[in-house]
Amino acid sequence: MNTVTSQWKAVDIFTQIREHEQVVFCNDEKTGLKAIIAIHNTTLGPALGGCRMYPYVAVEDALFDVLRLSKGMTYKCLAADVDFGGGKAVIIGDPRKDKTPELFRAFGQFVESLNGRFYTGTDMGTTPDDFVHAMKETNCIVGVPEEYGGSGDSSVPTALGVIYGIQATNKVIWGSDELHGKTYAIQGLGKVGRKVAKRLLEEGADLYVCDINEAAVEEIVSYGKKLGAGVKIVHGTEIYGTDADIFVPCAFGNVINDDTIYVLKVKAIVGSANNQLLDVRHGQMLREKGILYAPDYIVNAGGLIQVADELYGPNKERVLQKTKTIYSTLLHIYSRAEADHITTIEAANRFCEERLQQRSRRNNFFTHRKRPKWDIRR
Ligand SMILES: NC(=O)C1=CN([C@@H]2O[C@H](COP(=O)(O)OP(=O)(O)OC[C@H]3O[C@@H](n4cnc5c(N)ncnc54)[C@H](O)[C@@H]3O)[C@@H](O)[C@H]2O)C=CC1
Ligand SMILES: O=C(O)CCC(=O)C(=O)O
């Protein structure tokens, strides 16, 4: 008995998930679903966070990702001042090949089994339509298309939030929040990145773009041509070394690391990708290099703001107004970092941890029975 237990290294797992309330491994042989749901903290309310689909090479990579992403959601909810906690899900699979309606229905069943402790919707590799299948099994789905009663594509406000983040950053560095006259290097032209790219082109900015999806790149190049704007295509890691003013990561996480920091020449980093810094020490390295870093979870909260708003019945104007606050929150974080001589990510984390302490005095661990106001669409 003891030998088996030690072989499983269960203690290591509990060390890895020590900051989390609950981690659920979901396995369905019939549909091939292999997913992990991580609930980080439910002090503010049930956990909320999108579901990523990615062909992780190892289960450990998927676990690492979902633990960091779900923790990030707790901070994002605190910063955006919404009544939800932090959670996230990952499905191990290739979004280009492995999606089936049955897979998403099986995922929906696992979400339902959590009895209202976890709400989910889209993230990298998934779309609102995928969750139309999942919502046949559970009401705990957000961000489905409007014709299905959801608030629609959450990447619209996410992209808008990124634009507010860039404006606040431009204001701090160049004294004006105008978007034109600058060059932006955008990594990833998916749901969020392509909307950010189009808006920047409409404002008269120049772009470097890269995506492994050639059709997505072509769409932005044609859009740029139509507007007479400059769009240069770069490939793979070339995106880190361009002479752009701002790097806009809108694909995957951990892009700011020991390898990339030395090649970055930009003045600032503002993008939608979750967990851009591989480690907090990379925030310090950016500071030493004079690169202003807009904390990811402050800037990319637009989607969260929209899906959390479904609690009250979706209202586009309310979402728009709340998304606008990303501009002032980011300015506040920048000035706090400056005043306290700390990195912007440390300033953002402190801001959120103070809020969590205040809320902990009145809330605690979430159980659905205790607080039924979270009955979205029930
Ligand atoms: N969709 C949303 O509302 C939100 C998204 N985010 C984050 O923003 C990021 C982008 O999200 P979405 O646009 O929804 O995802 P998406 O899956 O629609 O787009 C990601 C894009 O990145 C591209 N990509 C993948 N590998 C690449 C590589 N090696 N080099 C260049 N491009 C690559 C993909 O081809 C795809 O076009 C993710 O990190 C996500 O977690 C954060 C908050 C909300
Ligand atoms: O954008 C969404 O649909 C949910 C929020 C989320 O998962 C995120 O902000 O990463």
Short mmCIF file of C-alpha atoms and ligand atoms in Angstrom, two decimals:
data_model
loop_
_atom_site.label_atom_id
_atom_site.label_comp_id
_atom_site.label_asym_id
_atom_site.label_seq_id
_atom_site.Cartn_x
_atom_site.Cartn_y
_atom_site.Cartn_z
CA MET A 1 0.00 0.00 0.00
CA ASN A 2 2.75 2.39 1.02
CA THR A 3 4.85 1.52 -2.03
CA VAL A 4 1.99 2.24 -4.44
CA THR A 5 1.23 5.53 -2.76
CA SER A 6 4.80 6.70 -2.92
CA GLN A 7 5.05 5.73 -6.61
CA TRP A 8 2.15 8.03 -7.39
CA LYS A 9 3.93 10.97 -5.81
CA ALA A 10 0.57 12.24 -4.57
CA VAL A 11 2.35 14.55 -2.17
CA ASP A 12 4.03 16.28 -5.11
CA ILE A 13 0.64 16.88 -6.70
CA PHE A 14 -0.66 18.48 -3.52
CA THR A 15 2.44 20.66 -3.37
CA GLN A 16 1.82 21.77 -6.93
CA ILE A 17 -1.84 22.58 -6.31
CA ARG A 18 -1.30 24.02 -2.83
CA GLU A 19 -2.69 27.44 -3.79
CA HIS A 20 -5.81 25.94 -5.39
CA GLU A 21 -9.11 24.87 -3.89
CA GLN A 22 -9.86 22.09 -6.34
CA VAL A 23 -8.41 20.47 -9.44
CA VAL A 24 -10.51 18.06 -11.48
CA PHE A 25 -9.11 15.65 -14.06
CA CYS A 26 -11.80 14.81 -16.61
CA ASN A 27 -11.45 11.63 -18.66
CA ASP A 28 -14.01 10.28 -21.14
CA GLU A 29 -12.88 7.31 -23.18
CA LYS A 30 -15.85 7.43 -25.60
CA THR A 31 -15.21 10.94 -26.86
CA GLY A 32 -11.48 11.07 -26.17
CA LEU A 33 -11.92 13.99 -23.79
CA LYS A 34 -8.95 14.65 -21.57
CA ALA A 35 -9.39 17.89 -19.67
CA ILE A 36 -8.34 19.54 -16.43
CA ILE A 37 -10.48 22.06 -14.56
CA ALA A 38 -8.70 24.14 -11.92
CA ILE A 39 -10.55 26.21 -9.35
CA HIS A 40 -8.13 28.61 -7.70
CA ASN A 41 -10.18 30.72 -5.33
CA THR A 42 -13.92 31.22 -4.80
CA THR A 43 -13.87 33.94 -2.16
CA LEU A 44 -15.65 36.38 -4.47
CA GLY A 45 -18.06 33.86 -6.01
CA PRO A 46 -18.04 30.76 -8.19
CA ALA A 47 -14.95 30.31 -10.31
CA LEU A 48 -15.10 31.70 -13.83
CA GLY A 49 -12.65 31.26 -16.65
CA GLY A 50 -12.44 30.18 -20.25
CA CYS A 51 -11.55 26.75 -21.58
CA ARG A 52 -8.40 26.45 -23.67
CA MET A 53 -7.84 23.69 -26.21
CA TYR A 54 -4.21 22.97 -26.99
CA PRO A 55 -2.17 19.92 -28.06
CA TYR A 56 -0.07 19.78 -24.88
CA VAL A 57 2.79 17.33 -25.28
CA ALA A 58 2.66 16.23 -21.64
CA VAL A 59 -0.08 16.25 -19.01
CA GLU A 60 2.34 18.18 -16.76
CA ASP A 61 2.34 21.03 -19.31
CA ALA A 62 -1.45 21.11 -19.29
CA LEU A 63 -1.50 21.11 -15.47
CA PHE A 64 1.13 23.87 -15.29
CA ASP A 65 -0.90 25.96 -17.73
CA VAL A 66 -4.28 25.49 -16.06
CA LEU A 67 -2.90 26.20 -12.57
CA ARG A 68 -1.33 29.48 -13.68
CA LEU A 69 -4.30 30.48 -15.83
CA SER A 70 -6.82 29.87 -13.04
CA LYS A 71 -4.76 31.82 -10.51
CA GLY A 72 -4.56 34.64 -13.04
CA MET A 73 -8.37 34.62 -13.22
CA THR A 74 -8.65 35.25 -9.46
CA TYR A 75 -6.46 38.32 -9.86
CA LYS A 76 -8.30 39.38 -13.02
CA CYS A 77 -11.67 39.19 -11.23
CA LEU A 78 -10.30 41.24 -8.35
CA ALA A 79 -8.78 43.87 -10.62
CA ALA A 80 -11.92 44.13 -12.76
CA ASP A 81 -14.13 44.12 -9.67
CA VAL A 82 -16.48 41.33 -10.71
CA ASP A 83 -18.25 38.93 -8.34
CA PHE A 84 -16.55 35.72 -9.48
CA GLY A 85 -13.55 33.70 -8.42
CA GLY A 86 -10.71 32.30 -10.46
CA GLY A 87 -10.90 29.11 -12.48
CA LYS A 88 -9.91 27.83 -15.87
CA ALA A 89 -10.09 24.64 -17.93
CA VAL A 90 -7.82 23.08 -20.53
CA ILE A 91 -8.71 20.38 -23.03
CA ILE A 92 -5.73 18.38 -24.26
CA GLY A 93 -6.15 18.18 -28.03
CA ASP A 94 -5.55 19.89 -31.34
CA PRO A 95 -8.29 22.44 -32.00
CA ARG A 96 -7.78 22.01 -35.75
CA LYS A 97 -8.39 18.22 -35.71
CA ASP A 98 -9.87 16.95 -32.46
CA LYS A 99 -13.04 18.98 -31.97
CA THR A 100 -16.37 17.12 -32.02
CA PRO A 101 -19.79 18.05 -30.63
CA GLU A 102 -19.60 14.96 -28.39
CA LEU A 103 -16.28 16.05 -26.91
CA PHE A 104 -17.74 19.40 -25.86
CA ARG A 105 -20.89 17.71 -24.53
CA ALA A 106 -18.73 15.42 -22.40
CA PHE A 107 -16.82 18.47 -21.18
CA GLY A 108 -20.17 20.12 -20.35
CA GLN A 109 -21.11 17.11 -18.21
CA PHE A 110 -17.97 17.51 -16.13
CA VAL A 111 -18.67 21.22 -15.69
CA GLU A 112 -22.22 20.35 -14.58
CA SER A 113 -20.87 17.87 -12.05
CA LEU A 114 -19.27 20.80 -10.22
CA ASN A 115 -22.77 22.01 -9.40
CA GLY A 116 -22.29 25.71 -10.07
CA ARG A 117 -18.78 26.10 -8.65
CA PHE A 118 -17.29 26.69 -12.13
CA TYR A 119 -18.50 28.71 -15.12
CA THR A 120 -16.65 28.58 -18.42
CA GLY A 121 -16.54 29.75 -22.03
CA THR A 122 -13.99 30.41 -24.75
CA ASP A 123 -10.24 30.84 -24.64
CA MET A 124 -7.39 30.13 -27.02
CA GLY A 125 -8.37 27.30 -29.39
CA THR A 126 -12.12 27.39 -28.65
CA THR A 127 -15.01 29.41 -30.05
CA PRO A 128 -18.50 30.36 -28.80
CA ASP A 129 -20.00 27.74 -31.14
CA ASP A 130 -18.09 24.94 -29.38
CA PHE A 131 -19.90 25.79 -26.18
CA VAL A 132 -23.31 25.57 -27.81
CA HIS A 133 -22.69 21.80 -27.54
CA ALA A 134 -21.47 22.04 -23.95
CA MET A 135 -24.51 24.07 -22.88
CA LYS A 136 -26.77 21.13 -23.75
CA GLU A 137 -25.33 19.51 -20.62
CA THR A 138 -24.93 22.44 -18.24
CA ASN A 139 -26.12 25.97 -17.60
CA CYS A 140 -22.68 26.98 -16.36
CA ILE A 141 -21.55 28.18 -19.79
CA VAL A 142 -20.98 31.82 -20.65
CA GLY A 143 -20.16 33.70 -23.84
CA VAL A 144 -22.27 31.59 -26.21
CA PRO A 145 -23.69 33.39 -29.27
CA GLU A 146 -26.45 35.89 -28.58
CA GLU A 147 -29.02 33.77 -30.46
CA TYR A 148 -28.42 31.11 -27.78
CA GLY A 149 -28.98 33.57 -24.94
CA GLY A 150 -25.33 34.39 -24.24
CA SER A 151 -23.46 37.67 -24.45
CA GLY A 152 -21.69 36.64 -27.65
CA ASP A 153 -18.04 36.72 -28.64
CA SER A 154 -16.07 37.84 -25.57
CA SER A 155 -13.01 38.61 -27.69
CA VAL A 156 -14.72 41.84 -28.80
CA PRO A 157 -14.40 43.55 -25.37
CA THR A 158 -11.06 41.82 -24.78
CA ALA A 159 -9.67 43.48 -27.90
CA LEU A 160 -11.19 46.78 -26.83
CA GLY A 161 -9.50 46.46 -23.43
CA VAL A 162 -6.16 45.87 -25.14
CA ILE A 163 -6.70 49.08 -27.11
CA TYR A 164 -7.43 50.98 -23.85
CA GLY A 165 -4.27 49.44 -22.41
CA ILE A 166 -2.20 50.63 -25.37
CA GLN A 167 -3.71 54.11 -25.10
CA ALA A 168 -2.86 54.35 -21.37
CA THR A 169 0.66 53.12 -22.10
CA ASN A 170 1.16 55.60 -24.94
CA LYS A 171 -0.03 58.35 -22.59
CA VAL A 172 2.58 57.43 -20.00
CA ILE A 173 5.46 57.05 -22.45
CA TRP A 174 4.70 59.65 -25.11
CA GLY A 175 2.26 61.97 -23.30
CA SER A 176 -0.64 61.28 -25.66
CA ASP A 177 -2.96 58.32 -25.94
CA GLU A 178 -3.15 58.57 -29.74
CA LEU A 179 -2.63 55.21 -31.45
CA HIS A 180 -1.36 56.45 -34.80
CA GLY A 181 2.23 57.26 -35.66
CA LYS A 182 3.47 54.16 -33.83
CA THR A 183 4.46 50.67 -34.92
CA TYR A 184 3.05 47.64 -33.12
CA ALA A 185 4.33 44.04 -33.34
CA ILE A 186 1.36 41.69 -32.95
CA GLN A 187 1.93 38.03 -32.19
CA GLY A 188 -1.21 35.99 -32.92
CA LEU A 189 -4.06 37.12 -35.16
CA GLY A 190 -6.82 34.97 -33.70
CA LYS A 191 -10.07 36.15 -32.16
CA VAL A 192 -8.44 38.95 -30.15
CA GLY A 193 -5.28 39.74 -32.12
CA ARG A 194 -7.05 40.27 -35.43
CA LYS A 195 -9.50 42.75 -33.88
CA VAL A 196 -6.66 44.67 -32.24
CA ALA A 197 -4.76 44.68 -35.55
CA LYS A 198 -7.73 46.02 -37.50
CA ARG A 199 -8.41 48.79 -35.00
CA LEU A 200 -4.75 49.86 -35.00
CA LEU A 201 -4.70 49.91 -38.81
CA GLU A 202 -7.91 51.97 -38.84
CA GLU A 203 -6.17 54.47 -36.54
CA GLY A 204 -3.25 54.81 -38.97
CA ALA A 205 -0.67 52.66 -37.15
CA ASP A 206 1.92 50.41 -38.79
CA LEU A 207 2.20 46.75 -37.90
CA TYR A 208 4.50 43.79 -37.78
CA VAL A 209 2.36 40.64 -37.62
CA CYS A 210 2.94 36.94 -37.19
CA ASP A 211 0.70 33.90 -36.94
CA ILE A 212 1.12 30.26 -37.85
CA ASN A 213 -2.26 30.54 -39.56
CA GLU A 214 -1.48 31.99 -43.01
CA ALA A 215 -5.11 32.86 -43.72
CA ALA A 216 -5.22 35.05 -40.61
CA VAL A 217 -2.06 36.87 -41.71
CA GLU A 218 -3.43 37.32 -45.23
CA GLU A 219 -6.64 38.84 -43.84
CA ILE A 220 -4.70 41.54 -41.99
CA VAL A 221 -2.34 42.21 -44.88
CA SER A 222 -5.33 42.78 -47.21
CA TYR A 223 -7.04 44.95 -44.62
CA GLY A 224 -3.88 47.05 -44.31
CA LYS A 225 -3.61 47.39 -48.12
CA LYS A 226 -7.21 48.61 -48.30
CA LEU A 227 -6.40 51.32 -45.75
CA GLY A 228 -3.00 52.14 -47.25
CA ALA A 229 -1.26 51.16 -43.99
CA GLY A 230 2.03 49.33 -43.59
CA VAL A 231 1.85 45.67 -42.56
CA LYS A 232 5.05 43.64 -42.47
CA ILE A 233 4.93 39.89 -42.00
CA VAL A 234 7.48 38.27 -39.70
CA HIS A 235 7.90 34.62 -38.81
CA GLY A 236 8.27 32.73 -35.55
CA THR A 237 10.70 34.30 -33.08
CA GLU A 238 11.45 37.27 -35.41
CA ILE A 239 8.50 39.01 -33.77
CA TYR A 240 10.56 39.62 -30.59
CA GLY A 241 13.37 41.53 -32.28
CA THR A 242 11.51 44.02 -34.48
CA ASP A 243 12.02 47.79 -34.20
CA ALA A 244 8.34 48.29 -33.24
CA ASP A 245 7.37 50.67 -30.43
CA ILE A 246 5.09 48.20 -28.68
CA PHE A 247 5.00 44.40 -28.57
CA VAL A 248 1.42 43.09 -28.50
CA PRO A 249 1.37 39.38 -27.54
CA CYS A 250 -2.02 37.89 -28.45
CA ALA A 251 -1.25 34.18 -28.81
CA PHE A 252 0.20 32.12 -25.95
CA GLY A 253 1.80 32.68 -22.55
CA ASN A 254 5.39 32.68 -21.19
CA VAL A 255 6.62 34.81 -24.11
CA ILE A 256 8.64 37.06 -21.81
CA ASN A 257 11.47 34.83 -20.68
CA ASP A 258 15.27 34.63 -20.50
CA ASP A 259 15.53 34.06 -24.26
CA THR A 260 13.22 36.82 -25.48
CA ILE A 261 14.03 39.64 -23.06
CA TYR A 262 17.48 40.18 -24.55
CA VAL A 263 16.17 40.64 -28.10
CA LEU A 264 13.24 42.91 -27.29
CA LYS A 265 13.80 46.49 -28.48
CA VAL A 266 10.29 47.83 -27.84
CA LYS A 267 9.36 50.52 -25.31
CA ALA A 268 6.39 48.61 -23.93
CA ILE A 269 4.48 45.32 -23.91
CA VAL A 270 0.67 45.39 -23.97
CA GLY A 271 -1.30 42.37 -25.14
CA SER A 272 -4.09 39.94 -24.44
CA ALA A 273 -2.11 36.74 -23.92
CA ASN A 274 -2.53 35.31 -20.43
CA ASN A 275 0.62 34.77 -18.31
CA GLN A 276 3.02 36.68 -20.54
CA LEU A 277 5.82 36.62 -17.95
CA LEU A 278 7.31 33.17 -17.47
CA ASP A 279 8.25 34.25 -13.96
CA VAL A 280 7.84 37.38 -11.82
CA ARG A 281 11.60 38.00 -12.05
CA HIS A 282 11.08 38.70 -15.76
CA GLY A 283 9.01 41.71 -14.68
CA GLN A 284 12.09 43.02 -12.87
CA MET A 285 14.29 42.33 -15.91
CA LEU A 286 11.90 44.34 -18.10
CA ARG A 287 11.98 47.20 -15.59
CA GLU A 288 15.77 47.21 -15.63
CA LYS A 289 15.68 47.31 -19.43
CA GLY A 290 13.29 50.26 -19.38
CA ILE A 291 10.44 48.34 -21.02
CA LEU A 292 7.03 49.23 -19.59
CA TYR A 293 4.97 46.09 -19.00
CA ALA A 294 1.17 46.31 -18.89
CA PRO A 295 0.13 43.45 -16.57
CA ASP A 296 -1.77 40.97 -18.73
CA TYR A 297 -4.71 40.40 -16.41
CA ILE A 298 -5.39 44.12 -16.10
CA VAL A 299 -5.38 44.67 -19.86
CA ASN A 300 -7.21 41.52 -21.03
CA ALA A 301 -10.16 41.71 -18.63
CA GLY A 302 -12.70 42.84 -21.26
CA GLY A 303 -13.89 39.30 -22.02
CA LEU A 304 -14.25 38.52 -18.34
CA ILE A 305 -16.20 41.75 -17.82
CA GLN A 306 -18.62 40.75 -20.57
CA VAL A 307 -19.21 37.15 -19.48
CA ALA A 308 -19.50 38.12 -15.80
CA ASP A 309 -22.13 40.65 -16.81
CA GLU A 310 -24.38 37.76 -17.86
CA LEU A 311 -25.15 37.50 -14.15
CA TYR A 312 -27.36 40.56 -14.53
CA GLY A 313 -28.63 39.83 -18.08
CA PRO A 314 -26.20 40.98 -20.78
CA ASN A 315 -26.07 44.74 -21.33
CA LYS A 316 -23.63 45.98 -23.96
CA GLU A 317 -23.50 49.56 -22.66
CA ARG A 318 -22.64 48.41 -19.11
CA VAL A 319 -19.91 46.13 -20.50
CA LEU A 320 -18.51 48.97 -22.58
CA GLN A 321 -18.40 51.35 -19.62
CA LYS A 322 -16.72 48.78 -17.38
CA THR A 323 -14.21 47.82 -20.06
CA LYS A 324 -13.28 51.51 -20.32
CA THR A 325 -12.07 51.42 -16.70
CA ILE A 326 -9.10 49.30 -17.88
CA TYR A 327 -7.54 52.59 -19.00
CA SER A 328 -7.70 54.20 -15.53
CA THR A 329 -6.85 50.99 -13.65
CA LEU A 330 -3.71 50.60 -15.73
CA LEU A 331 -2.69 54.22 -15.17
CA HIS A 332 -3.18 53.64 -11.43
CA ILE A 333 -0.97 50.52 -11.54
CA TYR A 334 1.73 52.36 -13.50
CA SER A 335 1.83 55.24 -11.02
CA ARG A 336 1.82 52.91 -8.01
CA ALA A 337 4.74 50.97 -9.46
CA GLU A 338 6.61 54.22 -10.03
CA ALA A 339 5.87 55.55 -6.54
CA ASP A 340 6.76 52.29 -4.74
CA HIS A 341 9.80 51.55 -6.95
CA ILE A 342 8.43 48.12 -7.84
CA THR A 343 7.56 46.37 -11.06
CA THR A 344 4.16 46.86 -12.64
CA ILE A 345 3.25 43.20 -12.05
CA GLU A 346 4.12 43.56 -8.36
CA ALA A 347 2.01 46.71 -8.17
CA ALA A 348 -0.92 44.91 -9.84
CA ASN A 349 -0.57 41.87 -7.57
CA ARG A 350 -0.52 44.06 -4.43
CA PHE A 351 -3.58 45.96 -5.63
CA CYS A 352 -5.48 42.67 -6.07
CA GLU A 353 -4.23 41.03 -2.88
CA GLU A 354 -5.39 44.04 -0.84
CA ARG A 355 -8.82 43.73 -2.44
CA LEU A 356 -8.90 39.99 -1.69
CA GLN A 357 -8.09 40.64 1.96
CA GLN A 358 -10.93 43.14 2.22
CA ARG A 359 -13.39 40.73 0.57
CA SER A 360 -12.24 37.76 2.66
CA ARG A 361 -13.65 39.50 5.69
CA ARG A 362 -17.19 39.00 4.40
CA ASN A 363 -16.96 36.07 1.98
CA ASN A 364 -15.46 32.63 2.14
CA PHE A 365 -15.34 29.43 0.18
CA PHE A 366 -18.19 29.28 -2.36
CA THR A 367 -20.96 26.70 -2.27
CA HIS A 368 -23.83 27.19 -4.65
CA ARG A 369 -26.52 26.47 -2.10
CA LYS A 370 -25.44 29.36 0.10
CA ARG A 371 -25.59 32.08 -2.52
CA PRO A 372 -28.07 31.33 -5.28
CA LYS A 373 -27.73 34.70 -7.03
CA TRP A 374 -25.26 33.11 -9.44
CA ASP A 375 -28.03 31.22 -11.23
CA ILE A 376 -27.19 32.43 -14.74
CA ARG A 377 -29.93 31.21 -17.13
CA ARG A 378 -31.34 28.70 -14.67
N1 LIG B 1 -10.70 35.43 -26.21
C1 LIG B 1 -10.70 36.25 -25.18
O1 LIG B 1 -11.64 36.99 -24.95
C2 LIG B 1 -9.51 36.29 -24.26
C3 LIG B 1 -8.28 35.79 -24.63
N2 LIG B 1 -7.21 35.92 -23.79
C4 LIG B 1 -5.91 35.40 -24.17
O2 LIG B 1 -5.49 36.01 -25.38
C5 LIG B 1 -4.75 35.07 -26.17
C6 LIG B 1 -5.42 34.92 -27.54
O3 LIG B 1 -6.74 34.48 -27.34
P1 LIG B 1 -7.72 34.23 -28.59
O4 LIG B 1 -7.51 35.29 -29.59
O5 LIG B 1 -9.05 34.03 -27.99
O6 LIG B 1 -7.16 32.85 -29.13
P2 LIG B 1 -7.27 32.26 -30.60
O7 LIG B 1 -7.07 30.80 -30.48
O8 LIG B 1 -8.50 32.76 -31.29
O9 LIG B 1 -6.00 32.95 -31.33
C7 LIG B 1 -4.69 32.60 -31.04
C8 LIG B 1 -3.89 32.83 -32.33
O10 LIG B 1 -2.52 32.59 -32.06
C9 LIG B 1 -1.99 31.91 -33.16
N3 LIG B 1 -0.77 31.21 -32.81
C10 LIG B 1 -0.64 30.00 -32.22
N4 LIG B 1 0.65 29.67 -32.12
C11 LIG B 1 1.35 30.71 -32.65
C12 LIG B 1 2.74 30.97 -32.84
N5 LIG B 1 3.66 30.08 -32.48
N6 LIG B 1 3.10 32.16 -33.40
C13 LIG B 1 2.17 33.04 -33.78
N7 LIG B 1 0.83 32.84 -33.65
C14 LIG B 1 0.45 31.70 -33.07
C15 LIG B 1 -3.11 30.98 -33.61
O11 LIG B 1 -2.92 30.52 -34.95
C16 LIG B 1 -4.31 31.89 -33.46
O12 LIG B 1 -4.59 32.61 -34.64
C17 LIG B 1 -4.71 33.77 -25.36
O13 LIG B 1 -3.54 33.75 -24.57
C18 LIG B 1 -5.91 33.91 -24.44
O14 LIG B 1 -5.76 33.17 -23.25
C19 LIG B 1 -7.32 36.56 -22.58
C20 LIG B 1 -8.50 37.07 -22.18
C21 LIG B 1 -9.71 36.92 -22.94
O1 LIG B 2 -13.07 35.68 -22.01
C1 LIG B 2 -13.77 34.79 -21.52
O2 LIG B 2 -14.67 34.21 -22.16
C2 LIG B 2 -13.61 34.38 -20.09
C3 LIG B 2 -12.52 35.07 -19.38
C4 LIG B 2 -11.22 34.36 -19.49
O3 LIG B 2 -11.15 33.17 -19.55
C5 LIG B 2 -10.01 35.14 -19.53
O4 LIG B 2 -10.07 36.35 -19.32
O5 LIG B 2 -8.93 34.55 -19.74
#
